[in-house]
Amino acid sequence: MRDRQARSREKANEMLNIKTDRLILRRFREEDSSALYAYLHDPQSSCFFSLRLSDEDSALTEAKKRSADDQYVAVCLKKNDELIGDLFAMSEEDAISVGWNFNPRFAGQGYAFEAAHALFAYLFDERHARRLYAYVEDTNQPSQRLCQKLGMRLEGTFKEFISFMKDQQGQPVYENTMQYAILRREWGTLKARV
């Protein structure tokens, strides 16, 4: 078991480079800063408010930081290497917290599913994850649909779980958060049906 975990950690440190029909999933680069700024200067989902970028300089700093961190995966168009969003995968032993954030300009074209599906396959097949899970705000219908399309099941809803903003009186506004998950054996069953 320890050998498998050690191999999994080594693979986590390798540079990710996954190609799909339309996308490349790779490590961030400094030159991604402008495209990163395009969707993080005004995040659509409240869970990304803390990542809000105030200007191009802060975007460059964030792109540099992410270029040294394999937890963040740049999602780029294969035809021109343009950054259109990102995924994250944060390991906790053999369970991995996953998520996604895409430029709204590219919404509705299936890119999030294509990228997340490829990442899930990598995490289960190459990194030997036992379980993947995602937190989604109860108001974020597109992410809920994506979780379901990826074969994740709803495990529960945490009422007034977390706050990402304050109201006009400076009081925290708490959101309900849903947790979705999928096990490796469930993924294997899902892959067999596809």
Tab-separated table of C-alpha atoms in Angstrom:
chain	number	residue	atom	x	y	z
A	1	MET	CA	0.000	0.000	0.000
A	2	ARG	CA	2.822	2.432	0.845
A	3	ASP	CA	4.481	1.795	-2.520
A	4	ARG	CA	1.235	2.641	-4.299
A	5	GLN	CA	0.855	5.863	-2.282
A	6	ALA	CA	4.487	6.813	-2.977
A	7	ARG	CA	3.989	6.212	-6.716
A	8	SER	CA	0.786	8.250	-6.558
A	9	ARG	CA	2.641	11.175	-4.923
A	10	GLU	CA	5.403	10.959	-7.533
A	11	LYS	CA	2.851	11.030	-10.337
A	12	ALA	CA	1.189	14.044	-8.701
A	13	ASN	CA	4.497	15.891	-8.965
A	14	GLU	CA	4.936	15.069	-12.658
A	15	MET	CA	3.917	17.717	-15.130
A	16	LEU	CA	0.403	17.036	-16.318
A	17	ASN	CA	-0.141	17.020	-20.076
A	18	ILE	CA	-3.438	15.515	-21.198
A	19	LYS	CA	-4.884	15.934	-24.674
A	20	THR	CA	-8.539	15.449	-25.576
A	21	ASP	CA	-10.300	15.978	-28.895
A	22	ARG	CA	-10.397	19.767	-28.447
A	23	LEU	CA	-8.350	20.552	-25.351
A	24	ILE	CA	-4.969	20.379	-23.688
A	25	LEU	CA	-4.760	20.093	-19.903
A	26	ARG	CA	-1.360	21.308	-18.754
A	27	ARG	CA	0.508	23.235	-16.112
A	28	PHE	CA	-0.050	27.002	-16.018
A	29	ARG	CA	2.461	29.331	-17.676
A	30	GLU	CA	3.205	33.006	-17.119
A	31	GLU	CA	1.799	33.833	-20.555
A	32	ASP	CA	-1.632	32.596	-19.360
A	33	SER	CA	-1.971	35.660	-17.126
A	34	SER	CA	-4.157	37.769	-19.465
A	35	ALA	CA	-6.576	34.912	-20.104
A	36	LEU	CA	-6.645	34.118	-16.369
A	37	TYR	CA	-7.457	37.766	-15.637
A	38	ALA	CA	-10.319	37.614	-18.160
A	39	TYR	CA	-12.338	35.301	-15.903
A	40	LEU	CA	-10.912	35.995	-12.444
A	41	HIS	CA	-11.248	39.781	-12.434
A	42	ASP	CA	-14.980	39.261	-11.863
A	43	PRO	CA	-15.608	35.623	-10.842
A	44	GLN	CA	-19.066	34.283	-11.654
A	45	SER	CA	-19.194	31.828	-8.757
A	46	SER	CA	-18.911	33.133	-5.199
A	47	CYS	CA	-16.500	30.365	-4.175
A	48	PHE	CA	-13.884	32.069	-6.382
A	49	PHE	CA	-14.347	35.567	-4.907
A	50	SER	CA	-11.197	35.116	-2.805
A	51	LEU	CA	-9.230	34.542	-6.042
A	52	ARG	CA	-10.465	37.802	-7.611
A	53	LEU	CA	-7.675	39.530	-9.552
A	54	SER	CA	-7.520	43.300	-9.359
A	55	ASP	CA	-5.251	43.953	-12.338
A	56	GLU	CA	-2.887	42.413	-14.891
A	57	ASP	CA	0.034	42.448	-12.433
A	58	SER	CA	-1.907	40.372	-9.920
A	59	ALA	CA	-2.859	38.012	-12.776
A	60	LEU	CA	0.808	37.555	-13.665
A	61	THR	CA	1.639	36.816	-10.024
A	62	GLU	CA	-1.184	34.256	-9.862
A	63	ALA	CA	-0.149	32.605	-13.148
A	64	LYS	CA	3.455	32.324	-11.861
A	65	LYS	CA	2.222	30.812	-8.596
A	66	ARG	CA	0.052	28.288	-10.410
A	67	SER	CA	2.868	27.373	-12.801
A	68	ALA	CA	4.710	25.878	-9.827
A	69	ASP	CA	1.672	24.072	-8.406
A	70	ASP	CA	0.297	20.871	-9.940
A	71	GLN	CA	-2.962	21.245	-8.011
A	72	TYR	CA	-4.100	23.746	-10.659
A	73	VAL	CA	-4.559	22.567	-14.232
A	74	ALA	CA	-4.778	24.994	-17.138
A	75	VAL	CA	-7.466	24.059	-19.673
A	76	CYS	CA	-6.498	25.302	-23.141
A	77	LEU	CA	-7.912	25.014	-26.641
A	78	LYS	CA	-5.856	22.529	-28.632
A	79	LYS	CA	-6.007	24.626	-31.809
A	80	ASN	CA	-4.234	27.692	-30.347
A	81	ASP	CA	-3.277	26.898	-26.708
A	82	GLU	CA	-5.631	29.647	-25.450
A	83	LEU	CA	-6.467	29.325	-21.751
A	84	ILE	CA	-10.248	29.004	-21.322
A	85	GLY	CA	-10.453	27.875	-17.708
A	86	ASP	CA	-8.912	25.726	-15.054
A	87	LEU	CA	-9.433	22.644	-12.961
A	88	PHE	CA	-8.056	21.832	-9.556
A	89	ALA	CA	-7.300	18.578	-7.787
A	90	MET	CA	-6.274	18.776	-4.139
A	91	SER	CA	-5.138	15.466	-2.666
A	92	GLU	CA	-5.963	14.185	0.784
A	93	GLU	CA	-4.336	10.736	0.757
A	94	ASP	CA	-6.430	8.701	-1.720
A	95	ALA	CA	-9.362	11.147	-1.801
A	96	ILE	CA	-9.129	14.219	-4.028
A	97	SER	CA	-11.146	17.428	-3.941
A	98	VAL	CA	-11.869	18.550	-7.500
A	99	GLY	CA	-13.332	21.664	-9.063
A	100	TRP	CA	-13.470	23.836	-12.143
A	101	ASN	CA	-13.682	27.468	-13.156
A	102	PHE	CA	-14.161	28.522	-16.779
A	103	ASN	CA	-14.303	31.767	-18.666
A	104	PRO	CA	-18.052	32.369	-19.243
A	105	ARG	CA	-17.249	33.212	-22.876
A	106	PHE	CA	-16.713	29.485	-23.455
A	107	ALA	CA	-19.784	28.233	-21.581
A	108	GLY	CA	-22.286	25.865	-23.143
A	109	GLN	CA	-19.822	24.175	-25.510
A	110	GLY	CA	-19.036	21.066	-23.464
A	111	TYR	CA	-15.483	22.125	-22.615
A	112	ALA	CA	-15.945	21.755	-18.843
A	113	PHE	CA	-17.241	18.197	-19.219
A	114	GLU	CA	-14.497	17.246	-21.681
A	115	ALA	CA	-11.779	18.629	-19.404
A	116	ALA	CA	-13.187	17.267	-16.126
A	117	HIS	CA	-13.820	13.824	-17.663
A	118	ALA	CA	-10.189	13.660	-18.823
A	119	LEU	CA	-8.948	14.778	-15.408
A	120	PHE	CA	-11.136	12.207	-13.626
A	121	ALA	CA	-9.759	9.427	-15.854
A	122	TYR	CA	-6.213	10.565	-15.064
A	123	LEU	CA	-6.862	10.774	-11.313
A	124	PHE	CA	-8.452	7.330	-11.143
A	125	ASP	CA	-6.247	5.499	-13.653
A	126	GLU	CA	-2.841	7.126	-13.140
A	127	ARG	CA	-2.959	8.527	-9.608
A	128	HIS	CA	-5.078	5.657	-8.246
A	129	ALA	CA	-7.515	7.929	-6.441
A	130	ARG	CA	-10.102	6.066	-4.418
A	131	ARG	CA	-12.605	8.923	-4.254
A	132	LEU	CA	-13.179	12.286	-5.954
A	133	TYR	CA	-15.485	14.877	-4.443
A	134	ALA	CA	-16.650	18.388	-5.264
A	135	TYR	CA	-18.366	21.157	-3.329
A	136	VAL	CA	-20.995	23.109	-5.279
A	137	GLU	CA	-23.185	26.021	-4.178
A	138	ASP	CA	-26.874	25.107	-4.209
A	139	THR	CA	-27.460	28.032	-6.593
A	140	ASN	CA	-24.860	26.854	-9.138
A	141	GLN	CA	-27.025	24.788	-11.497
A	142	PRO	CA	-24.399	24.371	-14.268
A	143	SER	CA	-21.872	22.819	-11.854
A	144	GLN	CA	-24.541	20.556	-10.377
A	145	ARG	CA	-25.417	19.319	-13.872
A	146	LEU	CA	-21.729	18.793	-14.643
A	147	CYS	CA	-21.277	16.699	-11.490
A	148	GLN	CA	-24.266	14.557	-12.468
A	149	LYS	CA	-23.037	14.159	-16.051
A	150	LEU	CA	-19.652	13.012	-14.686
A	151	GLY	CA	-21.440	10.269	-12.735
A	152	MET	CA	-21.033	11.911	-9.353
A	153	ARG	CA	-23.762	11.363	-6.807
A	154	LEU	CA	-25.127	13.961	-4.405
A	155	GLU	CA	-24.005	12.993	-0.905
A	156	GLY	CA	-25.681	15.821	0.964
A	157	THR	CA	-26.198	19.520	1.436
A	158	PHE	CA	-24.516	21.531	4.162
A	159	LYS	CA	-26.891	24.287	5.286
A	160	GLU	CA	-25.343	27.750	5.735
A	161	PHE	CA	-21.961	26.067	5.337
A	162	ILE	CA	-19.644	28.873	4.269
A	163	SER	CA	-19.564	32.577	3.529
A	164	PHE	CA	-17.712	34.215	0.664
A	165	MET	CA	-19.205	37.693	1.039
A	166	LYS	CA	-20.802	40.102	3.488
A	167	ASP	CA	-24.131	41.906	3.326
A	168	GLN	CA	-24.531	45.708	3.461
A	169	GLN	CA	-24.294	45.641	7.257
A	170	GLY	CA	-20.998	43.727	7.103
A	171	GLN	CA	-22.517	40.438	8.241
A	172	PRO	CA	-21.467	37.174	6.542
A	173	VAL	CA	-23.874	35.770	3.962
A	174	TYR	CA	-23.812	31.991	4.404
A	175	GLU	CA	-24.426	29.681	1.456
A	176	ASN	CA	-25.756	26.163	1.264
A	177	THR	CA	-23.140	23.841	-0.196
A	178	MET	CA	-23.773	20.516	-1.887
A	179	GLN	CA	-21.226	17.718	-1.886
A	180	TYR	CA	-20.957	15.397	-4.878
A	181	ALA	CA	-18.639	12.389	-5.058
A	182	ILE	CA	-17.670	9.366	-7.109
A	183	LEU	CA	-15.627	6.307	-6.151
A	184	ARG	CA	-13.107	4.592	-8.415
A	185	ARG	CA	-15.333	1.488	-8.644
A	186	GLU	CA	-18.298	3.684	-9.661
A	187	TRP	CA	-16.128	5.364	-12.307
A	188	GLY	CA	-15.151	1.938	-13.665
A	189	THR	CA	-18.813	0.969	-13.982
A	190	LEU	CA	-19.593	4.289	-15.668
A	191	LYS	CA	-16.686	3.892	-18.147
A	192	ALA	CA	-17.871	0.382	-19.017
A	193	ARG	CA	-21.285	1.758	-19.997
A	194	VAL	CA	-19.895	4.552	-22.181
